[in-house]
mmCIF file of C-alpha atoms in Angstrom:
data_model
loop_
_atom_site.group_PDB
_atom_site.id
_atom_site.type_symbol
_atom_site.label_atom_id
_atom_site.label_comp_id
_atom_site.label_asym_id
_atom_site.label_seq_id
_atom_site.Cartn_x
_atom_site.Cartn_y
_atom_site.Cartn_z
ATOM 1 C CA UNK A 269 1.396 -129.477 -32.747
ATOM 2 C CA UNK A 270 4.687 -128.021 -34.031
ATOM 3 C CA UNK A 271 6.657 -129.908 -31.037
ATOM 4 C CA UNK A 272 4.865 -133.610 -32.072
ATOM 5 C CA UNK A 273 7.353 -135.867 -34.147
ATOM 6 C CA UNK A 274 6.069 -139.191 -36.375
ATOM 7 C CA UNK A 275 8.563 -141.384 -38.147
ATOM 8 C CA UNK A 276 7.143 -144.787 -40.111
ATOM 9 C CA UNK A 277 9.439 -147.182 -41.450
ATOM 10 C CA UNK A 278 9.353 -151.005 -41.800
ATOM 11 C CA UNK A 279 11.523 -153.958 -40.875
ATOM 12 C CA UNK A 280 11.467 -157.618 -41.867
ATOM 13 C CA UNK A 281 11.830 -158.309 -37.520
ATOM 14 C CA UNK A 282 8.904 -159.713 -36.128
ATOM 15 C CA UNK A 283 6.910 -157.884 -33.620
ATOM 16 C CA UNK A 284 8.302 -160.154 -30.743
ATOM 17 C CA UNK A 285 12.329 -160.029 -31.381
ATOM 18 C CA UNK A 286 12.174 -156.311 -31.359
ATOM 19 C CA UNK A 287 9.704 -156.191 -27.796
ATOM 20 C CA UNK A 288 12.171 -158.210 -26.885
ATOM 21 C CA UNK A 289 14.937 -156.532 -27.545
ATOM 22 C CA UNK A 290 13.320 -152.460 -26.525
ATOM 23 C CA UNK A 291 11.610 -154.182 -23.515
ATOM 24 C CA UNK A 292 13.276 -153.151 -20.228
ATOM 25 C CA UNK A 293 16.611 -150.905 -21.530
ATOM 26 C CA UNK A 294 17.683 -147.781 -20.921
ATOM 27 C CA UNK A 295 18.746 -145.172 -22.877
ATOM 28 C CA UNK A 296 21.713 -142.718 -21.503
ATOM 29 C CA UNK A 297 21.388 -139.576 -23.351
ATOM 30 C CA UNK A 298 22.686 -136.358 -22.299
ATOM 31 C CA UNK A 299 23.477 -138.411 -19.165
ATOM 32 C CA UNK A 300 19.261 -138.559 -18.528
ATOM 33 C CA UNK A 301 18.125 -142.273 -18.234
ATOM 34 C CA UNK A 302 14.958 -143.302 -20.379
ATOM 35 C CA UNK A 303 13.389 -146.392 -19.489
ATOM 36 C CA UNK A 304 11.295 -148.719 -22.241
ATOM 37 C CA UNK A 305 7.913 -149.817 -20.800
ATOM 38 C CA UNK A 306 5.107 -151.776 -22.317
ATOM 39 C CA UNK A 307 1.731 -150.386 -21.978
ATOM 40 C CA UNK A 308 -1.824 -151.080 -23.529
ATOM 41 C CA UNK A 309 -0.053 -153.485 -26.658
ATOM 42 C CA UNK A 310 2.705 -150.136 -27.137
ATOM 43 C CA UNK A 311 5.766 -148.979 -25.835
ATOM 44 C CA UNK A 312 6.456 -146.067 -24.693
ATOM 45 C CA UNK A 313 9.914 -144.767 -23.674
ATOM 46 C CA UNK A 314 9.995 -142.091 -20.629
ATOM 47 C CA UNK A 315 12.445 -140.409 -19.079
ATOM 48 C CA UNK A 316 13.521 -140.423 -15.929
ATOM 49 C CA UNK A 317 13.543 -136.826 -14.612
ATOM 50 C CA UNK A 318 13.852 -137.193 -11.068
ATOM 51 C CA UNK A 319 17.672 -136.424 -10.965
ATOM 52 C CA UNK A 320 16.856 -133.619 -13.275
ATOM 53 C CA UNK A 321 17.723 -129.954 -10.742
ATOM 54 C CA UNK A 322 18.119 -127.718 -14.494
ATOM 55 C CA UNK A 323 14.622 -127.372 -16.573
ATOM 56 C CA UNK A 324 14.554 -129.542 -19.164
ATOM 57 C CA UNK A 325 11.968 -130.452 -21.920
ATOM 58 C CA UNK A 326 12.020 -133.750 -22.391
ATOM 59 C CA UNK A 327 9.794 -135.918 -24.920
ATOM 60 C CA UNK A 328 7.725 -139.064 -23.853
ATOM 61 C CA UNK A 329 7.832 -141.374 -27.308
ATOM 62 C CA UNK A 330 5.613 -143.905 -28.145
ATOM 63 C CA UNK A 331 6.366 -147.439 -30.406
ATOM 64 C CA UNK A 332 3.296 -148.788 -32.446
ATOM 65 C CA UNK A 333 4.717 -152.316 -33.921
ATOM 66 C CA UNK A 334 1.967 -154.057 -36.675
ATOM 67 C CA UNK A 335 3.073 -156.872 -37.556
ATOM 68 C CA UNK A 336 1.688 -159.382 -40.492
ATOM 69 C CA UNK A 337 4.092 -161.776 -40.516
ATOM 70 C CA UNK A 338 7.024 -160.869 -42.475
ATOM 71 C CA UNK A 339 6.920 -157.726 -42.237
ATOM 72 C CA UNK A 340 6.396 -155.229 -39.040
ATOM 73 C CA UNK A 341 5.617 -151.388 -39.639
ATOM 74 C CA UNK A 342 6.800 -149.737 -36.717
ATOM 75 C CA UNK A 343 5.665 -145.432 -35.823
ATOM 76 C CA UNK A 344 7.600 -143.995 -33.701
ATOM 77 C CA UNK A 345 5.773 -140.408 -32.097
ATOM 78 C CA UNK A 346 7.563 -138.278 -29.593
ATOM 79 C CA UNK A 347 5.376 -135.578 -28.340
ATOM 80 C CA UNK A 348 6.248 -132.692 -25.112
ATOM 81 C CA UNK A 349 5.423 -134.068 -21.701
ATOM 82 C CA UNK A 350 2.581 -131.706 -20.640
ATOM 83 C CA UNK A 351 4.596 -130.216 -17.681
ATOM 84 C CA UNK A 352 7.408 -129.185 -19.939
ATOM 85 C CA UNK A 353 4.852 -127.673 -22.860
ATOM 86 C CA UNK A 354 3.646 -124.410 -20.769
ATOM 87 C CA UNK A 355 6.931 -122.660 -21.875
ATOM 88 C CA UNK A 356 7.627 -123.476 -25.480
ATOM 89 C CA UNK A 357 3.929 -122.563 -26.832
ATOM 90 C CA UNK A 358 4.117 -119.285 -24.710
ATOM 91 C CA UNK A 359 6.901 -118.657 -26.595
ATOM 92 C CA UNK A 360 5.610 -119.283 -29.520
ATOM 93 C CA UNK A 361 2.600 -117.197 -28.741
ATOM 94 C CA UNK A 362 4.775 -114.327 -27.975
ATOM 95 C CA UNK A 363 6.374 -114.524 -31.536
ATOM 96 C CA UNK A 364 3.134 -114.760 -33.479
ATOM 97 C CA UNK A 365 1.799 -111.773 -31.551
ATOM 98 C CA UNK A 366 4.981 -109.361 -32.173
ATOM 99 C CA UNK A 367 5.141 -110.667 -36.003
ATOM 100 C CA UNK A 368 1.436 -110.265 -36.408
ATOM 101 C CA UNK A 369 1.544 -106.713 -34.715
ATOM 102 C CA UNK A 370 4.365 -106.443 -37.291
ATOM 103 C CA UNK A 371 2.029 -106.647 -39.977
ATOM 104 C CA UNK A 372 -0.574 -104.941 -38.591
ATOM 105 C CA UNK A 373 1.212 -101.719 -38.184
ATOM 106 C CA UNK A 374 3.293 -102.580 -41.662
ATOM 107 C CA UNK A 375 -0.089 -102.498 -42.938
ATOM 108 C CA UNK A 376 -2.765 -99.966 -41.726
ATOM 109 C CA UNK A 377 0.765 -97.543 -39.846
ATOM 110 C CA UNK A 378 1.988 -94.509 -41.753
ATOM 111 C CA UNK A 379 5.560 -93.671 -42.168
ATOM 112 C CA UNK A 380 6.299 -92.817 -38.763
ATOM 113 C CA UNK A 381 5.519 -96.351 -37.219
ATOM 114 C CA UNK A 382 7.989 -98.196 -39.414
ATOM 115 C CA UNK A 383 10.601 -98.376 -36.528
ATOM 116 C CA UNK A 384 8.222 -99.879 -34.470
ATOM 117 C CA UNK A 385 7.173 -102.334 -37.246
ATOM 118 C CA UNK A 386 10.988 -103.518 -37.932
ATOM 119 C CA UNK A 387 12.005 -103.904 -34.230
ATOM 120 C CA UNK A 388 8.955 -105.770 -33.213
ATOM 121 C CA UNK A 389 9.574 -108.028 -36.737
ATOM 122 C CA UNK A 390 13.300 -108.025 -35.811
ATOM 123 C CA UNK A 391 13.314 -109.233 -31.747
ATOM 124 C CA UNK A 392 10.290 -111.694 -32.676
ATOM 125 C CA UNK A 393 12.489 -113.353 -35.314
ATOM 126 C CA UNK A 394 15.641 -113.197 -33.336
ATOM 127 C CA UNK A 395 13.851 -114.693 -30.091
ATOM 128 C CA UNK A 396 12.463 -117.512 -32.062
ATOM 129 C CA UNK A 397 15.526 -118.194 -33.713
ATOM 130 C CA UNK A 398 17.599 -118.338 -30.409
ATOM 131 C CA UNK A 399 14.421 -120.545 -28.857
ATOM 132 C CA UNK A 400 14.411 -122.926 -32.213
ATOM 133 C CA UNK A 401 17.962 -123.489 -31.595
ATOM 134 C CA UNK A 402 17.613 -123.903 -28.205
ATOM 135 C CA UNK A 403 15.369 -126.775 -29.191
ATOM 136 C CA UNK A 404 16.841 -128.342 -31.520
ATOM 137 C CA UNK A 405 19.993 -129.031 -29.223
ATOM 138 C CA UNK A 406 17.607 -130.298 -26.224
ATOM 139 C CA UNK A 407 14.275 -131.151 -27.122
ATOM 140 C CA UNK A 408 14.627 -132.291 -30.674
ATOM 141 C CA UNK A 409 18.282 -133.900 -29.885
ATOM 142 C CA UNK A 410 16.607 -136.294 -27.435
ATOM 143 C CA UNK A 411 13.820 -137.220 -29.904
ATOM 144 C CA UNK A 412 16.162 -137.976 -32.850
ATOM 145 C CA UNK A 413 18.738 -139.888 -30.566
ATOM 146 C CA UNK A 414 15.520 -142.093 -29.050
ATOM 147 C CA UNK A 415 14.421 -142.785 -32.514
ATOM 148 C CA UNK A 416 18.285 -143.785 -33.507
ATOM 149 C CA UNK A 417 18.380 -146.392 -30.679
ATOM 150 C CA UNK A 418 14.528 -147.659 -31.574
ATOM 151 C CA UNK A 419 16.168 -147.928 -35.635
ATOM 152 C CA UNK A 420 19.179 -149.910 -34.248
ATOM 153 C CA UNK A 421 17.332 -152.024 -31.898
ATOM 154 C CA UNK A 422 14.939 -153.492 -34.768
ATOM 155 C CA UNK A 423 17.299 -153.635 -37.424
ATOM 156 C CA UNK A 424 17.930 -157.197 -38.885
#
């Protein structure tokens, strides 16, 4: 999915240290809390949304640390929480329609549809430019800062 984020990296920490130093914080951003749990030999990092009263999307991430003795390889993947998800893809749906009736009518219209062809091509680019940008201060800013604090934590 286009919302999904995966970032791979490796540290010379052991697999313990950095549990034990993710296990049980909190991360303030954007004055939300996040809370680091351990579940099923992972942990995951979710926010806590009850104070949330303004619609947010907010990312649930999950830490995968191998470990093999030296060395631990630790993937970090934010996806959408599912309630927040319905909004963004119909967004995106909306977009792909107008650009693909775009094309259509760019390609079997005659002269008199090319109006119709540049405003649909013109509001579906400017909506998903204002909703990319949109993202990338909420959605996107909370997975990068997550992953910042996950980089620091296991950082020798």
């Amino acid at each position: 999915m286009i919302f999904t984020r995966t970032c791979r990296y490796q540290t010379s920490m052991p697999v313990d240290d950095i549990k034990n130093r993710l296990l049980g914080n909190h991360v303030k951003i954007h004055n939300l809390d996040f809370e680091v749990m351990e579940n099923d030999q992972m942990l995951r990092i979710i926010p806590h949304a009850e104070q949330v009263t303004n619609i947010k999307t907010l990312p649930i991430t999950s830490v995968k640390l191998d470990g093999d003795g030296n060395n631990t390889q630790v993937v970090i993947s934010s996806k959408m929480r599912e309630i927040d998800s319905g909004g963004p893809i119909l967004i995106v749906v909306f977009c792909s329609c107008m650009l693909i009736g775009a094309a259509l009518f760019y390609i079997f219209g005659s002269k008199e549809f090319t109006t119709i062809m540049y405003t649909l091509l013109t509001i579906s680019v400017l909506l998903f430019s204002v909703f990319w940008m949109r993202m990338q201060a909420g959605y996107f800013d909370y997975v990068r800062k997550i992953r910042a604090f996950i980089k620091t934590q296991s950082a020798v």
